[in-house]
Short mmCIF file of C-alpha atoms in Angstrom, two decimals:
data_model
loop_
_atom_site.label_atom_id
_atom_site.label_comp_id
_atom_site.label_asym_id
_atom_site.label_seq_id
_atom_site.Cartn_x
_atom_site.Cartn_y
_atom_site.Cartn_z
CA MET C 274 132.67 31.58 131.50
CA THR C 275 135.89 32.66 129.58
CA GLN C 276 137.10 30.32 126.90
CA PRO C 277 140.87 29.20 126.85
CA LEU C 278 141.37 30.59 123.34
CA GLU C 279 139.03 33.53 123.65
CA GLY C 280 140.14 36.45 121.42
CA ARG C 281 142.11 34.29 119.07
CA LEU C 282 141.39 34.56 115.36
CA VAL C 283 142.08 31.46 113.02
CA LEU C 284 141.90 31.36 109.30
CA ASP C 285 140.89 27.75 108.37
CA MET C 286 141.76 27.45 104.77
CA SER C 287 141.57 23.61 104.89
CA ARG C 288 139.04 21.14 103.75
CA VAL C 289 138.04 17.49 104.07
CA LEU C 290 139.03 16.27 107.57
CA ALA C 291 142.52 16.76 109.05
CA GLY C 292 142.75 20.40 108.70
CA PRO C 293 139.00 21.06 109.48
CA TRP C 294 139.31 18.68 112.48
CA ALA C 295 142.15 20.86 113.88
CA GLY C 296 140.06 24.07 113.28
CA GLN C 297 137.10 22.62 114.96
CA MET C 298 139.23 21.86 118.08
CA LEU C 299 140.47 25.32 118.18
CA ALA C 300 136.81 26.66 117.79
CA ASP C 301 135.75 24.39 120.71
CA LEU C 302 138.40 25.98 122.79
CA GLY C 303 136.98 29.46 122.18
CA ALA C 304 138.89 30.74 119.08
CA ARG C 305 137.06 32.58 116.39
CA VAL C 306 137.58 30.39 113.27
CA ILE C 307 136.72 31.64 109.88
CA LYS C 308 136.42 28.89 107.36
CA ILE C 309 137.56 30.25 104.07
CA GLU C 310 135.67 28.25 101.18
CA ARG C 311 135.27 28.26 97.52
CA PRO C 312 132.09 30.12 96.28
CA GLN C 313 129.24 27.80 95.14
CA ARG C 314 131.22 24.63 95.97
CA GLY C 315 132.58 25.10 99.26
CA ASP C 316 134.45 22.13 101.26
CA ASP C 317 134.49 19.01 99.28
CA THR C 318 132.72 17.13 102.09
CA ARG C 319 129.49 19.20 101.88
CA SER C 320 128.75 16.77 98.92
CA TRP C 321 130.12 13.63 100.45
CA GLY C 322 126.78 11.96 101.05
CA PRO C 323 124.46 10.29 101.64
CA PRO C 324 123.30 10.72 104.62
CA TRP C 325 122.39 14.15 104.33
CA LEU C 326 121.15 16.87 106.84
CA GLU C 327 117.68 17.90 105.64
CA ASP C 328 115.70 20.97 106.67
CA ARG C 329 112.02 20.97 107.80
CA ALA C 330 110.90 21.09 104.14
CA ASN C 331 113.18 18.00 103.41
CA ASP C 332 115.49 20.06 101.27
CA VAL C 333 118.99 18.57 101.29
CA HIS C 334 121.78 20.49 102.82
CA GLU C 335 125.10 19.36 103.84
CA ALA C 336 126.49 15.68 104.07
CA ALA C 337 126.90 14.30 107.65
CA TYR C 338 130.72 14.07 106.80
CA TYR C 339 130.96 17.95 106.64
CA LEU C 340 129.05 18.24 109.92
CA CYS C 341 131.49 16.24 111.93
CA ALA C 342 134.47 18.58 111.55
CA ASN C 343 133.12 22.17 111.23
CA ARG C 344 131.40 23.12 114.42
CA GLY C 345 131.98 26.47 115.86
CA LYS C 346 133.20 28.13 112.56
CA GLN C 347 132.02 31.06 110.44
CA SER C 348 132.03 30.47 106.71
CA LEU C 349 133.36 33.06 104.39
CA ALA C 350 132.97 32.01 100.72
CA ILE C 351 135.52 33.79 98.65
CA ASP C 352 137.31 33.25 95.47
CA ILE C 353 141.12 33.28 96.19
CA ALA C 354 141.97 32.90 92.58
CA HIS C 355 140.59 36.50 91.98
CA PRO C 356 143.07 39.24 93.08
CA GLN C 357 140.43 41.06 95.02
CA GLY C 358 139.64 37.85 96.84
CA GLN C 359 143.39 37.49 97.63
CA ALA C 360 143.53 40.98 98.98
CA LEU C 361 140.53 40.28 101.31
CA VAL C 362 142.36 37.28 102.76
CA ARG C 363 145.57 39.07 103.29
CA ARG C 364 143.64 41.73 105.27
CA LEU C 365 142.14 39.07 107.41
CA ALA C 366 145.59 37.56 107.85
CA GLU C 367 146.98 40.97 109.18
CA ASP C 368 144.96 40.43 112.39
CA ALA C 369 145.01 36.57 112.49
CA ASP C 370 146.78 34.61 115.17
CA ILE C 371 146.60 31.33 113.25
CA LEU C 372 146.51 30.13 109.70
CA ILE C 373 145.62 26.37 108.94
CA GLU C 374 145.86 25.18 105.35
CA ASN C 375 146.16 21.85 103.49
CA PHE C 376 147.14 22.92 100.01
CA LYS C 377 149.66 21.01 98.01
CA VAL C 378 153.20 22.24 98.55
CA GLY C 379 153.56 25.42 97.01
CA GLY C 380 149.79 25.76 96.26
CA LEU C 381 149.23 29.03 98.03
CA GLU C 382 152.32 30.77 96.67
CA ARG C 383 150.78 31.66 93.33
CA TYR C 384 148.01 33.49 95.21
CA GLY C 385 150.44 35.35 97.49
CA LEU C 386 148.73 33.68 100.49
CA ASP C 387 151.60 31.49 101.66
CA TYR C 388 152.82 31.75 105.20
CA ALA C 389 156.19 33.44 104.22
CA THR C 390 154.27 36.20 102.47
CA LEU C 391 151.64 36.66 105.12
CA ALA C 392 154.19 36.54 107.90
CA ARG C 393 156.15 39.53 106.46
CA THR C 394 153.17 41.78 107.53
CA ASN C 395 152.21 39.92 110.52
CA PRO C 396 155.30 38.22 112.17
CA GLY C 397 153.32 37.01 114.95
CA LEU C 398 151.16 34.72 112.60
CA ILE C 399 151.37 31.00 113.37
CA GLY C 400 151.04 28.87 110.14
CA CYS C 401 150.09 25.22 110.17
CA SER C 402 150.44 23.39 106.81
CA ILE C 403 148.94 19.92 106.63
CA THR C 404 149.92 17.75 103.60
CA GLY C 405 150.09 14.17 102.83
CA PHE C 406 154.04 13.94 102.97
CA GLY C 407 155.30 17.23 104.15
CA GLN C 408 157.05 20.18 102.68
CA ASP C 409 160.23 18.28 101.55
CA GLY C 410 161.33 14.85 100.51
CA PRO C 411 160.84 12.73 97.41
CA TYR C 412 156.98 12.58 97.91
CA ALA C 413 156.46 16.13 98.76
CA LYS C 414 154.59 16.90 95.69
CA ARG C 415 152.22 13.99 95.87
CA ALA C 416 148.70 14.27 97.09
CA GLY C 417 147.92 12.15 100.15
CA TYR C 418 144.71 10.74 101.38
CA ASP C 419 144.09 8.85 104.63
CA PHE C 420 143.34 5.43 103.10
CA MET C 421 146.53 5.57 100.94
CA ILE C 422 148.46 6.68 104.11
CA GLN C 423 147.24 3.94 106.22
CA ALA C 424 148.46 1.46 103.54
CA MET C 425 151.95 3.24 103.01
CA GLY C 426 152.45 3.83 106.74
CA GLY C 427 152.11 0.28 107.93
CA LEU C 428 148.79 0.44 109.78
CA MET C 429 146.92 -1.86 107.36
CA SER C 430 149.57 -4.45 107.77
CA VAL C 431 148.80 -5.01 111.43
CA THR C 432 144.93 -4.61 110.87
CA GLY C 433 142.69 -7.58 109.91
CA ASN C 434 142.42 -11.14 110.25
CA PRO C 435 145.84 -13.13 110.16
CA ASP C 436 144.76 -15.20 107.00
CA GLY C 437 142.85 -12.24 105.29
CA MET C 438 143.59 -9.08 103.42
CA PRO C 439 145.21 -6.21 105.20
CA MET C 440 142.49 -3.76 106.42
CA LYS C 441 142.02 -0.12 106.84
CA THR C 442 140.35 1.18 110.06
CA GLY C 443 136.57 2.01 110.01
CA VAL C 444 137.30 5.61 110.65
CA ALA C 445 139.82 7.84 108.66
CA ILE C 446 142.04 7.64 111.82
CA THR C 447 145.18 9.05 110.29
CA ASP C 448 143.40 12.21 109.37
CA VAL C 449 141.80 12.61 112.85
CA MET C 450 145.23 11.97 114.51
CA THR C 451 146.92 14.52 111.99
CA GLY C 452 144.28 17.11 113.06
CA LEU C 453 145.01 16.52 116.64
CA TYR C 454 148.73 16.75 116.18
CA ALA C 455 148.23 20.03 114.32
CA ALA C 456 146.16 21.44 117.10
CA ILE C 457 148.83 20.47 119.72
CA GLY C 458 151.45 22.22 117.53
CA VAL C 459 149.48 25.33 117.21
CA LEU C 460 148.92 25.54 120.94
CA ALA C 461 152.63 25.10 121.70
CA ALA C 462 153.46 27.92 119.14
CA LEU C 463 150.89 30.16 120.79
CA ASP C 464 152.50 29.56 124.25
CA GLU C 465 155.96 30.44 122.73
CA ARG C 466 154.74 33.38 121.06
CA SER C 467 153.53 34.87 124.42
CA ARG C 468 157.30 34.87 125.31
CA THR C 469 158.83 35.81 122.01
CA GLY C 470 156.25 37.60 119.99
CA ARG C 471 157.17 35.61 116.95
CA GLY C 472 155.12 33.07 115.08
CA ARG C 473 156.06 29.67 113.93
CA TYR C 474 155.46 27.67 110.72
CA ILE C 475 154.32 24.12 111.51
CA ASP C 476 154.74 21.43 108.96
CA VAL C 477 152.40 18.44 109.70
CA ALA C 478 152.40 15.43 107.26
CA LEU C 479 149.92 12.52 107.22
CA LEU C 480 152.64 9.98 106.67
CA ASP C 481 154.75 11.37 109.48
CA VAL C 482 151.76 11.09 111.85
CA GLN C 483 150.85 7.67 110.75
CA ILE C 484 154.41 6.39 111.36
CA ALA C 485 154.32 8.27 114.87
CA THR C 486 151.13 6.62 115.94
CA LEU C 487 152.21 3.12 115.05
CA ALA C 488 153.25 3.31 118.71
CA ASN C 489 154.09 -0.12 120.22
CA GLN C 490 153.88 -1.79 117.01
CA ALA C 491 156.63 0.40 115.41
CA LEU C 492 158.84 -0.57 118.49
CA ASN C 493 157.92 -4.20 118.21
CA ALA C 494 159.44 -4.09 114.68
CA LEU C 495 162.42 -2.05 115.67
CA VAL C 496 163.28 -4.08 118.87
CA GLY C 497 162.13 -7.51 117.49
CA GLY C 498 163.81 -7.17 114.14
CA LYS C 499 160.78 -8.36 112.14
CA ASP C 500 157.38 -7.27 111.08
CA PRO C 501 154.62 -7.69 113.52
CA ASP C 502 151.93 -10.17 112.47
CA ARG C 503 148.31 -9.48 112.08
CA HIS C 504 146.36 -10.65 115.18
CA GLY C 505 142.79 -9.62 114.07
CA ASN C 506 140.89 -8.77 117.26
CA ALA C 507 143.92 -10.18 119.46
CA HIS C 508 146.76 -8.06 120.88
CA PRO C 509 150.42 -8.69 119.99
CA ASN C 510 151.75 -8.25 123.33
CA ILE C 511 149.03 -9.04 125.77
CA VAL C 512 146.95 -12.40 126.28
CA PRO C 513 143.93 -12.69 126.73
CA TYR C 514 143.30 -9.37 125.11
CA GLN C 515 140.79 -9.95 122.31
CA ALA C 516 137.23 -10.57 121.20
CA PHE C 517 135.41 -13.83 122.33
CA ALA C 518 132.03 -15.35 121.28
CA CYS C 519 129.53 -16.02 123.96
CA ARG C 520 126.19 -17.99 123.55
CA ASP C 521 124.29 -15.13 122.30
CA GLY C 522 126.91 -12.46 121.22
CA TYR C 523 130.42 -11.04 121.35
CA LEU C 524 132.54 -9.27 123.93
CA VAL C 525 136.04 -8.03 124.38
CA LEU C 526 138.13 -9.38 127.16
CA THR C 527 141.11 -7.15 128.21
CA VAL C 528 143.26 -8.76 130.79
CA GLY C 529 146.03 -6.30 131.55
CA ASN C 530 147.97 -7.90 134.23
CA ASP C 531 148.74 -11.23 136.03
CA GLU C 532 146.45 -10.49 138.89
CA GLN C 533 143.48 -10.01 136.67
CA PHE C 534 144.26 -13.24 134.89
CA ALA C 535 144.36 -15.07 138.16
CA ARG C 536 140.77 -13.80 138.93
CA LEU C 537 139.71 -14.85 135.45
CA ALA C 538 141.26 -18.35 135.90
CA ASP C 539 139.24 -18.69 139.20
CA LEU C 540 135.83 -17.35 137.44
CA LEU C 541 136.31 -19.74 134.56
CA GLY C 542 136.71 -22.66 137.02
CA LYS C 543 140.39 -23.17 136.07
CA PRO C 544 142.21 -22.25 139.10
CA GLU C 545 145.18 -24.37 138.09
CA TRP C 546 146.04 -21.77 135.47
CA ARG C 547 146.97 -19.34 138.12
CA ASN C 548 150.25 -21.17 138.91
CA ASP C 549 150.89 -23.06 135.54
CA PRO C 550 154.23 -21.75 134.25
CA ALA C 551 152.71 -21.75 130.69
CA TYR C 552 149.93 -19.13 131.76
CA ALA C 553 150.91 -17.59 135.04
CA THR C 554 152.66 -14.51 133.43
CA ASN C 555 151.90 -12.44 130.53
CA ALA C 556 155.09 -13.30 128.61
CA ALA C 557 154.18 -16.98 129.03
CA ARG C 558 150.48 -16.38 127.93
CA VAL C 559 151.78 -14.59 124.79
CA THR C 560 154.06 -17.58 124.03
CA HIS C 561 151.39 -20.11 124.60
CA ARG C 562 148.38 -18.11 123.26
CA GLU C 563 147.56 -20.92 120.79
CA MET C 564 146.94 -23.30 123.71
CA LEU C 565 145.29 -20.87 126.03
CA VAL C 566 142.95 -18.85 123.90
CA PRO C 567 140.91 -21.79 122.59
CA MET C 568 140.23 -23.13 126.11
CA ILE C 569 138.90 -19.55 127.22
CA ALA C 570 136.85 -19.43 124.06
CA GLU C 571 135.21 -22.73 125.02
CA CYS C 572 134.45 -21.52 128.42
CA LEU C 573 132.89 -18.36 127.33
CA LEU C 574 130.50 -20.07 125.01
CA ALA C 575 128.82 -21.67 127.84
CA ARG C 576 126.92 -18.40 128.93
CA ASP C 577 125.19 -15.33 127.40
CA ARG C 578 127.35 -12.14 126.91
CA ASP C 579 125.68 -9.99 129.52
CA ASP C 580 126.00 -12.71 132.09
CA TRP C 581 129.65 -12.91 131.55
CA LEU C 582 129.93 -8.99 131.60
CA SER C 583 128.33 -8.89 134.88
CA GLU C 584 130.58 -11.58 136.39
CA PHE C 585 133.55 -9.88 135.01
CA GLU C 586 132.59 -6.47 136.42
CA ARG C 587 131.93 -8.18 139.83
CA CYS C 588 135.57 -9.69 139.70
CA GLY C 589 137.29 -6.54 138.54
CA ILE C 590 138.15 -8.10 135.07
CA PRO C 591 138.05 -5.55 132.37
CA ALA C 592 135.69 -6.33 129.55
CA GLY C 593 133.08 -4.78 127.34
CA PRO C 594 130.35 -5.49 124.71
CA ILE C 595 131.15 -4.99 121.08
CA ASN C 596 128.59 -2.34 120.29
CA SER C 597 127.42 -0.94 117.17
CA ILE C 598 127.89 2.80 116.60
CA THR C 599 124.17 3.31 117.46
CA GLU C 600 124.54 1.25 120.71
CA ALA C 601 127.72 3.14 121.60
CA LEU C 602 125.98 6.54 121.24
CA GLN C 603 123.26 5.26 123.31
CA ASP C 604 125.37 3.82 126.08
CA PRO C 605 124.35 5.10 129.53
CA GLN C 606 127.97 6.27 130.33
CA VAL C 607 128.20 8.05 126.95
CA GLN C 608 124.73 9.70 127.47
CA HIS C 609 125.65 10.79 131.08
CA ARG C 610 128.98 12.31 129.93
CA GLY C 611 126.86 14.38 127.29
CA MET C 612 128.86 13.14 124.35
CA VAL C 613 125.87 13.12 121.98
CA THR C 614 124.28 16.53 121.63
CA GLN C 615 122.62 18.67 119.06
CA LEU C 616 122.88 22.32 117.82
CA MET C 617 120.23 24.38 116.17
CA ARG C 618 120.67 26.18 112.95
CA GLY C 619 117.42 28.15 112.79
CA GLU C 620 114.73 25.43 113.15
CA VAL C 621 117.01 22.61 111.95
CA PRO C 622 118.65 20.39 114.66
CA ILE C 623 122.11 19.30 113.71
CA PRO C 624 123.35 16.14 115.66
CA GLN C 625 126.84 16.51 117.20
CA VAL C 626 129.46 14.40 118.99
CA ALA C 627 130.83 16.56 121.81
CA ASN C 628 134.34 17.52 122.30
CA PRO C 629 135.70 15.13 124.98
CA LEU C 630 137.68 17.88 126.81
CA ARG C 631 136.18 19.33 129.91
CA PHE C 632 137.61 22.27 131.80
CA ASP C 633 136.46 22.46 135.49
CA GLY C 634 133.76 20.18 134.65
CA ALA C 635 132.25 22.02 131.70
CA THR C 636 132.16 20.76 128.18
CA ARG C 637 134.50 22.59 125.62
CA THR C 638 131.97 21.92 122.77
CA SER C 639 131.07 25.08 120.82
CA GLN C 640 127.56 26.00 120.62
CA ARG C 641 127.85 27.39 117.20
CA PRO C 642 126.55 24.90 114.52
CA PRO C 643 128.55 24.04 111.46
CA PRO C 644 127.81 26.99 109.09
CA SER C 645 126.11 26.80 105.75
CA LEU C 646 128.28 27.74 102.83
CA GLY C 647 128.83 31.50 102.92
CA GLN C 648 126.57 31.93 105.84
CA ASP C 649 128.87 34.55 107.47
CA SER C 650 130.28 36.25 104.47
CA ASP C 651 128.49 39.51 104.92
CA ASP C 652 129.15 39.78 108.52
CA VAL C 653 132.88 38.96 108.23
CA LEU C 654 133.31 41.44 105.46
CA ALA C 655 131.31 44.03 107.30
CA GLY C 656 133.59 43.53 110.13
CA MET C 657 136.58 44.34 108.05
CA GLY C 658 134.92 47.71 107.11
CA LEU C 659 133.39 46.94 103.75
CA THR C 660 129.97 48.57 103.01
CA SER C 661 126.96 46.78 101.86
CA ALA C 662 127.48 48.32 98.41
CA GLN C 663 130.99 46.93 98.30
CA ILE C 664 129.79 43.53 99.40
CA ALA C 665 127.09 43.63 96.87
CA GLU C 666 129.52 44.34 94.02
CA LEU C 667 131.82 41.36 95.22
CA ARG C 668 128.91 39.18 95.10
CA LYS C 669 127.89 40.31 91.69
CA GLN C 670 131.37 39.58 90.48
CA GLY C 671 131.27 36.11 91.83
CA ILE C 672 134.29 36.85 94.32
CA VAL C 673 132.14 36.08 97.33
CA SER C 674 128.94 34.10 97.95
#
């Protein structure tokens, strides 16, 4: 089966999460992705453990963090601070379709590896730079990290309990969303290049992405003229749409329209709520949430969680259990869809979470496991025409590993 990006070459000069996430997406779609890493150290996330991947002899290898974002790639460990290392990357860039990097603004210029320089010899090259704050503006020179951006970008202000401290999300969601936006930009530039023959330079900033993905909450502030409140596990615009306690656990009830609420009222033995002007419409329920929600909560405490979930499903009322991550990964639907898989590196199984995209019913998850540091250096360099003696000399000098 052909892959959507088959034949495309990507140089992934990024590290940590946002850039590698974009590179992994392109690898899953069939591109050849060469991950440029520092000799000896590699991507920072290789050491961000525990937990660690161990081989059959229980020797520690990479951290789980690294393994989540580098499937499908080749690892070329090369010292770009050395002129010979720079020359090798420039040679690769001559044939590349895409460059992904997350160096600080101007960071690659001193090596002669910035997009403007590389595009002079390869005008069809598509460059994607991922930074905390973008290529211009008063914060352009600052480093940016997901947690900090969640704080600065307003996400934490609407996350957490109303009477508690603002909270970050449990996943580095700004990094992940930035990686997805970056991949979208690259794919759009590829489509345009098919018509014009010219590449594009794409500037993606974590803060920009965080502001963009505030979604309804940003418009709540702009239209409403005031900051949205924190609602904990409740929704600012829909009621009831939150977590509730049952007799033996917790569930989430997500009533999205008035018809679903009417069925909920009947199920809870409160048919009078159907036509009560305080509850009959979503706008009314939002206004009177402090009256309605405690009454729903009292009803749900009368039965076990799974009993309620069965009843909700029977009545067509959207709801779900609050699972742990392990429970979520073991969920029958998740298992059926093949979202949990593993790839083999030699005799070592590497757990993976699959790419959620399916084309014509088939997964787009690369079958190439995340590479060990420098795993593919010899193959990549030999493919560029270097002899084994030349590669050995580069390794002796510490330029590659």
